[in-house]
mmCIF file of C-alpha atoms in Angstrom:
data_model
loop_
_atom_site.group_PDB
_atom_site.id
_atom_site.type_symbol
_atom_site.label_atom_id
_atom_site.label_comp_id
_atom_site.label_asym_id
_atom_site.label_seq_id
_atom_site.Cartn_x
_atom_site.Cartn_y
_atom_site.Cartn_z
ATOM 1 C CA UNK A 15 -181.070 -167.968 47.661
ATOM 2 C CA UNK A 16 -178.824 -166.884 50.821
ATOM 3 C CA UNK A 17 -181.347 -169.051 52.660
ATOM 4 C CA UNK A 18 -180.670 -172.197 50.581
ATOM 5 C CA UNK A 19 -177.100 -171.631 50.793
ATOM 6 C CA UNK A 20 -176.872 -171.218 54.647
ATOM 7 C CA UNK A 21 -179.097 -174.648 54.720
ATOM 8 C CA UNK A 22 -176.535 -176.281 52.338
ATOM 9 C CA UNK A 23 -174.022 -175.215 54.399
ATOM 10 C CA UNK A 24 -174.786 -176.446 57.717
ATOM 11 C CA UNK A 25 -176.508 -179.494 56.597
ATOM 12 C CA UNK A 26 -175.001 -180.951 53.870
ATOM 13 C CA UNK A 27 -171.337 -181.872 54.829
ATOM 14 C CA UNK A 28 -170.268 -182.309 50.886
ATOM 15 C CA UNK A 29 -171.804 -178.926 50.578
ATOM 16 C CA UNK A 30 -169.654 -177.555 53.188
ATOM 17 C CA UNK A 31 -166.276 -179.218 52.784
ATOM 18 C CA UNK A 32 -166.567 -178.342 48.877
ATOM 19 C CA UNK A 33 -167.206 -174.742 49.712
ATOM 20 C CA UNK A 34 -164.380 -174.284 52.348
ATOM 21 C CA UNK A 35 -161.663 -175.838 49.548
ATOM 22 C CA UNK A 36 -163.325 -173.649 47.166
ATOM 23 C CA UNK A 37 -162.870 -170.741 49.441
ATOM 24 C CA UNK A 38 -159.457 -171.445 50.218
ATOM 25 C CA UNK A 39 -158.492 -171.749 46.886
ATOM 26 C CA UNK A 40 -160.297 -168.373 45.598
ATOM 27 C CA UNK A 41 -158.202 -166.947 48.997
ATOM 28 C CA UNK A 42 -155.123 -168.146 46.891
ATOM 29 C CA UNK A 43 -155.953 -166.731 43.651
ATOM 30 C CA UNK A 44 -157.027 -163.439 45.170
ATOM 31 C CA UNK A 45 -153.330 -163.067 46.862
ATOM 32 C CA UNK A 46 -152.197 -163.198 43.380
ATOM 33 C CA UNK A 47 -153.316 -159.092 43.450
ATOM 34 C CA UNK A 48 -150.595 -158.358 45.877
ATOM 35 C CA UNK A 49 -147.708 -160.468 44.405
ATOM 36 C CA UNK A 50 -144.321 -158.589 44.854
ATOM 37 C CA UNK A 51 -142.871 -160.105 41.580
ATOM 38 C CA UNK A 52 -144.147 -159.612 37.940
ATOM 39 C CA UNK A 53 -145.202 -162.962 37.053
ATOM 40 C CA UNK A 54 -143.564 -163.712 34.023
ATOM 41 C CA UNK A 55 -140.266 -162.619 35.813
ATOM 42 C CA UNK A 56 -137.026 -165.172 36.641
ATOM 43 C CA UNK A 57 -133.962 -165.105 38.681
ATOM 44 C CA UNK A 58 -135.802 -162.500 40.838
ATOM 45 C CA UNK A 59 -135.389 -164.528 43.881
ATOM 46 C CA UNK A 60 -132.160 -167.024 44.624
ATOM 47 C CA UNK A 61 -133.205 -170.372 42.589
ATOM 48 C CA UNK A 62 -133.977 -174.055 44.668
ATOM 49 C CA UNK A 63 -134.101 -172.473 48.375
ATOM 50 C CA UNK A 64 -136.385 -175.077 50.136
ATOM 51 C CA UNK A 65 -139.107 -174.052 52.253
ATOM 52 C CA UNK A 66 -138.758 -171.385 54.920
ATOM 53 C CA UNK A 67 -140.221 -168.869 56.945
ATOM 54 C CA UNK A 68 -138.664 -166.628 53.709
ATOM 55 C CA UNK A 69 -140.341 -168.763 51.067
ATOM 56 C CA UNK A 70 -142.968 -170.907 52.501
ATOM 57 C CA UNK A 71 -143.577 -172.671 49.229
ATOM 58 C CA UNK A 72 -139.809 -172.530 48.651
ATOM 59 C CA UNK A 73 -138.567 -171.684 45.074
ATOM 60 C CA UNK A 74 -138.177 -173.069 42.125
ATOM 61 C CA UNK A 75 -134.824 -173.853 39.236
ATOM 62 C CA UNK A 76 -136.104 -170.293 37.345
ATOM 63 C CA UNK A 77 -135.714 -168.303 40.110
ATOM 64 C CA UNK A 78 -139.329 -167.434 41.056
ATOM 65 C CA UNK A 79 -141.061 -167.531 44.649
ATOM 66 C CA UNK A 80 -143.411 -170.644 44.243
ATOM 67 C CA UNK A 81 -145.930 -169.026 46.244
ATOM 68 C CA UNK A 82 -146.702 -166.140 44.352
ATOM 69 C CA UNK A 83 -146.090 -168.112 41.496
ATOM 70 C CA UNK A 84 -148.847 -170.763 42.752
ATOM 71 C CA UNK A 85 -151.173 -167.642 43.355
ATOM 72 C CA UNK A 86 -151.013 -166.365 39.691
ATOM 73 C CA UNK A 87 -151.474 -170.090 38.490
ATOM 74 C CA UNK A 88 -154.231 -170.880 40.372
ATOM 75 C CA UNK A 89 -156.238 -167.420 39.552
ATOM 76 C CA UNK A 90 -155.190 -168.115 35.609
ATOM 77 C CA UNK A 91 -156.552 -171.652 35.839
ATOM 78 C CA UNK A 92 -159.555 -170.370 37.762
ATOM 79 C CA UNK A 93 -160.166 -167.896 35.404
ATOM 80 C CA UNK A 94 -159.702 -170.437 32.377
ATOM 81 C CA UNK A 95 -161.692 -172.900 33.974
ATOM 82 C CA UNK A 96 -164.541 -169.772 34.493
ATOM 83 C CA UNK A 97 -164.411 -168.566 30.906
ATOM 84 C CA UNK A 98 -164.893 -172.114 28.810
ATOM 85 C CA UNK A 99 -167.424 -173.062 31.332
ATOM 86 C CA UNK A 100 -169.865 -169.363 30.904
ATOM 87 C CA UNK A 101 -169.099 -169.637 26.743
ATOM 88 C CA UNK A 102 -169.805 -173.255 26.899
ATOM 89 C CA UNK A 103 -173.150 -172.763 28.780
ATOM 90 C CA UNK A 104 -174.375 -170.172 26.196
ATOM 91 C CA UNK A 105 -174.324 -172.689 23.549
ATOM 92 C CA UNK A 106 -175.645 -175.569 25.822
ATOM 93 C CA UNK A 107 -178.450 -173.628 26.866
ATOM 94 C CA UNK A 108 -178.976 -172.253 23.655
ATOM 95 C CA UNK A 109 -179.253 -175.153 21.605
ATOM 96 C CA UNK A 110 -180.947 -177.516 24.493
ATOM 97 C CA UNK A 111 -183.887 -174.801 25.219
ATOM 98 C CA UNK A 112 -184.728 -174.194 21.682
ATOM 99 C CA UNK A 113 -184.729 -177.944 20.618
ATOM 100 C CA UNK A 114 -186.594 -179.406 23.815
ATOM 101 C CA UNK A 115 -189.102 -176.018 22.881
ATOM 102 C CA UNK A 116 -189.813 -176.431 18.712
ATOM 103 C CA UNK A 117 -189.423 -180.296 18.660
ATOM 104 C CA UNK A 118 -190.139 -181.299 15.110
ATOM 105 C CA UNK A 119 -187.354 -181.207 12.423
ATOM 106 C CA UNK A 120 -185.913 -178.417 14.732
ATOM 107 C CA UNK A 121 -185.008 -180.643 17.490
ATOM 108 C CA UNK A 122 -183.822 -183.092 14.742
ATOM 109 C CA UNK A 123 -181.526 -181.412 13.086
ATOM 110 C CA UNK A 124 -180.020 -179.722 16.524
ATOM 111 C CA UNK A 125 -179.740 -182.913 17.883
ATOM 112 C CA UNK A 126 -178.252 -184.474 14.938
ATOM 113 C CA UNK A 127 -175.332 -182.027 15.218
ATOM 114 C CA UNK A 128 -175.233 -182.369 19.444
ATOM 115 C CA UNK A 129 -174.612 -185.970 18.915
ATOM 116 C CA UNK A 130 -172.046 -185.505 15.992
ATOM 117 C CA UNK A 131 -169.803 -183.708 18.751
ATOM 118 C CA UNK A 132 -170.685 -185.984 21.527
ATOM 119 C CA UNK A 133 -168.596 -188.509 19.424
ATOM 120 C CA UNK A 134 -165.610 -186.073 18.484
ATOM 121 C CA UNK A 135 -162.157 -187.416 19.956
ATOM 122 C CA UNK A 136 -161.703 -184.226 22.051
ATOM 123 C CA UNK A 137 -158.057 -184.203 23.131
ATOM 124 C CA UNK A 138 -156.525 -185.138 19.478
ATOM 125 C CA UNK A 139 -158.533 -182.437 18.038
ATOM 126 C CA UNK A 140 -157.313 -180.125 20.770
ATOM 127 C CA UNK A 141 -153.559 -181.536 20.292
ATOM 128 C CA UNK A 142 -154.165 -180.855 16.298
ATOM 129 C CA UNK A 143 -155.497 -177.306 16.804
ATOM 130 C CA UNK A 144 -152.282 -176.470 18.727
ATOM 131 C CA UNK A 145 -149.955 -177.705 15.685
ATOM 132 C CA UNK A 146 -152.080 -175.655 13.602
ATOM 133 C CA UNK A 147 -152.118 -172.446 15.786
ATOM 134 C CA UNK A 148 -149.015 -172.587 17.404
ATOM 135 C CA UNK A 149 -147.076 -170.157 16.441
ATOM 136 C CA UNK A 150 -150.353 -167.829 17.825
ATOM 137 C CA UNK A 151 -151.764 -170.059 20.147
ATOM 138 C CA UNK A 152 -152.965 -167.974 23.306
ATOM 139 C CA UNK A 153 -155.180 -168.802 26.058
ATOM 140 C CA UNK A 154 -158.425 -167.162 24.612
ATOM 141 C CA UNK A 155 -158.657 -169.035 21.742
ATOM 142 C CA UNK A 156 -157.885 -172.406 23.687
ATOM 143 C CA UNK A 157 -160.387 -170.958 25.992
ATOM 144 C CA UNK A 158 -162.855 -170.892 22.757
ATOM 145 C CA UNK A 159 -161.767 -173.955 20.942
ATOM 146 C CA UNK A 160 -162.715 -176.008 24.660
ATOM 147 C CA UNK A 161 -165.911 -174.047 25.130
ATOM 148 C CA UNK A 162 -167.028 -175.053 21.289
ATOM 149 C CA UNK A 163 -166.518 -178.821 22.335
ATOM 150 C CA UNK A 164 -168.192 -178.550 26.342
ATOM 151 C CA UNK A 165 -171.125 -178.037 25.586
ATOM 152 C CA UNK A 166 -173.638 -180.888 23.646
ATOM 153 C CA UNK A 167 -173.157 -183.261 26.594
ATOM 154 C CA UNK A 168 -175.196 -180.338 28.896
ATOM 155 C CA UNK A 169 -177.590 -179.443 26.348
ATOM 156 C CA UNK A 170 -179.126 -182.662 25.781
ATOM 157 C CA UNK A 171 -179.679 -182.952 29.782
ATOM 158 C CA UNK A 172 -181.260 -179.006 29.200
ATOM 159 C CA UNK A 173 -183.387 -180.649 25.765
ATOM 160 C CA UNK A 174 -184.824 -183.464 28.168
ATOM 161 C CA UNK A 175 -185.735 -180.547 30.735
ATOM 162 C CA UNK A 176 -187.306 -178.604 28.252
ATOM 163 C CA UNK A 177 -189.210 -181.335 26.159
ATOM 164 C CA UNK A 178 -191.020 -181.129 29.556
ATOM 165 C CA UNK A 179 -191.380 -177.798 30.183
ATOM 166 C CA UNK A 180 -193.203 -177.679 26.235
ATOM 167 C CA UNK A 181 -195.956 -179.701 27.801
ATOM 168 C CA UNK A 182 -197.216 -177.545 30.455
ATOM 169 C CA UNK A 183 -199.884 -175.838 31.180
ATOM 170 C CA UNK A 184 -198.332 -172.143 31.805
ATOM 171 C CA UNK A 185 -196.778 -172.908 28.168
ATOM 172 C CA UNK A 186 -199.705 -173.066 26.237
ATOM 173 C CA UNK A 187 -201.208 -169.855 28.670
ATOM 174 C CA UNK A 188 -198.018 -168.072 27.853
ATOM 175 C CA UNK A 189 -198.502 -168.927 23.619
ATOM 176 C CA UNK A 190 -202.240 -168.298 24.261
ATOM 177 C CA UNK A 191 -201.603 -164.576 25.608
ATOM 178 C CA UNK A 192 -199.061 -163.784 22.769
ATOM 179 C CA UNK A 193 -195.598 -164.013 24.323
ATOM 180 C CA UNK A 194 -193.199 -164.848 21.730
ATOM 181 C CA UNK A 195 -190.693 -167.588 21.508
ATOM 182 C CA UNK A 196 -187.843 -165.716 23.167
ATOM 183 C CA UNK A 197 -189.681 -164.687 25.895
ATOM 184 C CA UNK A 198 -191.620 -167.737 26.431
ATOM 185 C CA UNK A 199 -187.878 -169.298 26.695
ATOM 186 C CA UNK A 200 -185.960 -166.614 28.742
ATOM 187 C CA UNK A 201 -188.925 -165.500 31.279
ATOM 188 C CA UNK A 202 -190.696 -168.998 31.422
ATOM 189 C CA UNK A 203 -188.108 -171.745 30.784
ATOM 190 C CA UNK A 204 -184.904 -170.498 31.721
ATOM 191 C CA UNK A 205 -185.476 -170.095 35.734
ATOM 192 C CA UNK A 206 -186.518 -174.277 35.443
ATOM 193 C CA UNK A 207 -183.424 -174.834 33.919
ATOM 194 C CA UNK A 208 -181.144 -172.534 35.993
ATOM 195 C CA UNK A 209 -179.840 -175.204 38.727
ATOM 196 C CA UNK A 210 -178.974 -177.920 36.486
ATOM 197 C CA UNK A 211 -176.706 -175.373 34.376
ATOM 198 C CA UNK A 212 -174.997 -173.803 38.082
ATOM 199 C CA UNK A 213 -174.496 -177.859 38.649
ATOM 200 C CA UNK A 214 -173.331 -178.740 35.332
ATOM 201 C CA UNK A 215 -170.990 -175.434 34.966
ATOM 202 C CA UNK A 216 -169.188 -176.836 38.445
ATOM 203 C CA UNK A 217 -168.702 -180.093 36.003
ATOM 204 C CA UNK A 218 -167.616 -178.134 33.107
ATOM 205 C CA UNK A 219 -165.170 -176.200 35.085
ATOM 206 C CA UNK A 220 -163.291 -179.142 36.697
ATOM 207 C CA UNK A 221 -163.003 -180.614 32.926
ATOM 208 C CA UNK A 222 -161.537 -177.903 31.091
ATOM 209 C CA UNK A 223 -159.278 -177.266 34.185
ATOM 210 C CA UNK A 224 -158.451 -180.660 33.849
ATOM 211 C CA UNK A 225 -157.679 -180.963 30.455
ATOM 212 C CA UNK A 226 -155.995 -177.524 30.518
ATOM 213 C CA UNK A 227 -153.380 -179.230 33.052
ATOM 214 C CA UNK A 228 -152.718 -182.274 30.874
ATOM 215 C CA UNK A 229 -151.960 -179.940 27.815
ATOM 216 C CA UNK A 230 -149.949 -177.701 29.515
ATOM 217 C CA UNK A 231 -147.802 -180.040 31.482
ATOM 218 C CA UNK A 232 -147.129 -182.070 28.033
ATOM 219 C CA UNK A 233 -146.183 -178.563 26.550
ATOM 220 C CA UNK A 234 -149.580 -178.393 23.922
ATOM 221 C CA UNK A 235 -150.328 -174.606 25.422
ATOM 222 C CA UNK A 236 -149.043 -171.253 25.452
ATOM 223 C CA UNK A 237 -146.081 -172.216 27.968
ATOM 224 C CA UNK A 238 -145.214 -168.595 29.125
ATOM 225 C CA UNK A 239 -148.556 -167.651 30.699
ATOM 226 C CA UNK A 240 -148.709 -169.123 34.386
ATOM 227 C CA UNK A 241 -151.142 -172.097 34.741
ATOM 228 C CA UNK A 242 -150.744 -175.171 37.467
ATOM 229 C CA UNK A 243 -150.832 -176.827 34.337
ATOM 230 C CA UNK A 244 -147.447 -174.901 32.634
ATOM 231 C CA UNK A 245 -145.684 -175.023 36.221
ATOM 232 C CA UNK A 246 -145.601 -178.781 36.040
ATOM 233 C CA UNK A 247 -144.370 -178.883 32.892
ATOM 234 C CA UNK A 248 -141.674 -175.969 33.786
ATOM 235 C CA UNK A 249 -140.775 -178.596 36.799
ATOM 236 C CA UNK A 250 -140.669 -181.249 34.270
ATOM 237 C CA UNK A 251 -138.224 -179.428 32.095
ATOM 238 C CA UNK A 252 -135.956 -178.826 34.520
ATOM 239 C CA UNK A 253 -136.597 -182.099 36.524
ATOM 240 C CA UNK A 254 -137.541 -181.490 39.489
ATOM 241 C CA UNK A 255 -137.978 -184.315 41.334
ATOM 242 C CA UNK A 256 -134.564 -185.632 40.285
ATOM 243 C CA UNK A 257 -132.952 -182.357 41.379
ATOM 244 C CA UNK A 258 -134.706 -182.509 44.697
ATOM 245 C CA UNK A 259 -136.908 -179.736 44.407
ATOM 246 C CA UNK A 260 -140.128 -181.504 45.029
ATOM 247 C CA UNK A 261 -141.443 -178.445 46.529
ATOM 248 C CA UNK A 262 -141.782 -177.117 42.904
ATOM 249 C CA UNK A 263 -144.513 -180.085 41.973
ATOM 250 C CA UNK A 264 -145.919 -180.701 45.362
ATOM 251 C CA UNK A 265 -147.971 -178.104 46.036
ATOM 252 C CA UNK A 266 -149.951 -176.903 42.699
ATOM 253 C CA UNK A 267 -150.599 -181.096 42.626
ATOM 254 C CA UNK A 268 -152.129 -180.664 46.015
ATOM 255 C CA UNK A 269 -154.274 -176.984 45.054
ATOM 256 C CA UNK A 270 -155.356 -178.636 41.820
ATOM 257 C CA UNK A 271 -156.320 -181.100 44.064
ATOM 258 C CA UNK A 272 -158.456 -179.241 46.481
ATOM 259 C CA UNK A 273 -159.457 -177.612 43.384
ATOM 260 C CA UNK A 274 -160.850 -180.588 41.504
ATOM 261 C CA UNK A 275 -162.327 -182.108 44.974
ATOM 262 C CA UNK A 276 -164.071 -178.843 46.134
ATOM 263 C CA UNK A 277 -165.556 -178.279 42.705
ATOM 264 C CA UNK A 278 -166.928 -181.693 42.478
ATOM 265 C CA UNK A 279 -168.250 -181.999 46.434
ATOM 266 C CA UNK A 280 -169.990 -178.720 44.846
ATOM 267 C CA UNK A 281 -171.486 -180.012 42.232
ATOM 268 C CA UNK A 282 -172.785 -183.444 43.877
ATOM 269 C CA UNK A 283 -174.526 -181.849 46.494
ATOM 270 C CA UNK A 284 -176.384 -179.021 44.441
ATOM 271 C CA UNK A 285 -177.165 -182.140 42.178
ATOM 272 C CA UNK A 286 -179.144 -183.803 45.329
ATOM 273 C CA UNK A 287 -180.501 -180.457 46.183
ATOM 274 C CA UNK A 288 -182.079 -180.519 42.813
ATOM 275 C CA UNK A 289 -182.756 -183.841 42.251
ATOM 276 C CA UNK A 290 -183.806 -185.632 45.572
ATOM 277 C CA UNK A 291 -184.322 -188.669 43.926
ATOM 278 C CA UNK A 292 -180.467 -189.211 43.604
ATOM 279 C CA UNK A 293 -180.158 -188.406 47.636
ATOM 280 C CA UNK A 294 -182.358 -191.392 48.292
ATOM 281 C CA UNK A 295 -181.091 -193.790 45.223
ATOM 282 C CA UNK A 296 -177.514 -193.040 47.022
ATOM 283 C CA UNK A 297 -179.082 -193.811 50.617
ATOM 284 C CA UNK A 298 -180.773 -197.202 49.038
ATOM 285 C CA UNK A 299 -177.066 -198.505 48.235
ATOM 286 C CA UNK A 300 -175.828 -197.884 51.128
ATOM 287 C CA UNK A 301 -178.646 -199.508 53.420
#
């Protein structure tokens, strides 16, 4: 594994830019430990002081340091982004493995409801189930309403992986020497399937961060817990950009950014790690 990684790294340049904006950003969120200011705090620091040696990021209309702030943001979005993408991968793999694996009415049936919330209108029904919850709307259960609509998308790719797997010979060895379902899934199956979840979770992780942002910075969220996505909209509120204090939106645009870019350089390259056939269809358009 360190082996493949070390390749990546030196001779896959996607690989390695993705990982060093990755890194950075994980370098931000892990300065959040060592913060000086609570971070639901205001008015602990003099309010709209541009950029200095004091305040690198500058700070913002509330009265908070923007860098620290940025650091608890990030490592709340990170962790957001972490926790739909893990919850959503349990059901993906879940529901792909043992559908591509029975086949028959089985598959049917799981399929039938996989493609029933490939067509749900995700971002209404997440606007609706903040007017319903609002009042108690915290960032677990958005976490768990996301991770309960990320998932069919991934487990049809697992399905198609696994209608394979069904076929081979180790399978019927494995049935043959009395292994039961669950192991024939988690000891034989699951290692096939284990790079196209790491690649898809990279996917799944940029989306939900996404769509975190564009909630919070249109005020759908719990507002008072520190996201990139709820300083935008805190920037918004007091306008920002009008006042001058573009320091206050400039920089979590530009680590959501590098966020969003190093997760996706990430994901492309594992994809042509796993897949060479997309390395050379991408080489083909380009001769």
């Amino acid at each position: 594994m360190l082996k493949t990684v070390r390749d990546l790294f030196r001779y896959n340049l996607e690989f390695a830019l993705g990982a060093i904006l990755i890194l950075i950003v994980f370098a931000f969120a892990a300065a959040s430990l060592f913060s000086p200011y609570p971070p639901m705090d205001i008015y602990v620091v003099a309010p709209d002081a541009p950029p200095s040696w004091a305040y690198p990021f500058g700070t913002n209309s509330r009265g908070q340091d923007v860098f620290w702030q940025l650091t608890v943001a990030i490592r709340n979005s990170l962790l957001f982004g972490i926790s739909v993408a893990l919850m959503s991968r349990v059901l993906s793999l879940l529901i792909g493995l043992v559908a591509g694996y029975a086949g028959g009415i089985t598959d049917r049936i799981l399929m039938t409801i996989n493609d029933t919330f490939v067509v749900i209108p995700l971002f209404p029904i997440l606007v609706l189930f903040f007017f319903m919850m609002r009042d108690n709307m915290s960032w677990p259960m958005l976490a768990i309403a996301m991770a309960s609509l990320g998932w069919p998308y991934d487990a049809r790719l697992i399905r198609s992986v696994a209608l394979s797997l069904r076929t081979r010979e180790f399978t019927a060895m494995s049935v043959f020497s009395g292994m039961s379902t669950r192991q024939i899934l988690v000891e034989e199956h699951l290692p096939y399937v284990l790079p196209i979840v790491f690649s898809t979770t990279l996917n799944n992780m940029n989306w939900s961060i996404g769509l975190e942002v564009t909630l919070s910075v249109i005020g759908f969220t719990n507002i008072e817990t520190p996201t990139i996505g709820t300083m935008i909209y805190w920037a918004n509120q007091h306008t920002a950009m009008v006042a001058g204090v573009w320091w206050w939106i400039f920089f979590p645009v530009v680590l959501v950014i590098m966020t969003f870019l190093g997760l996706y350089l990430l994901s492309v390259s594992m994809n042509e790690y796993i897949d060479p056939r997309s390395r050379l269809t991408r080489m083909g358009g380009q001769a």
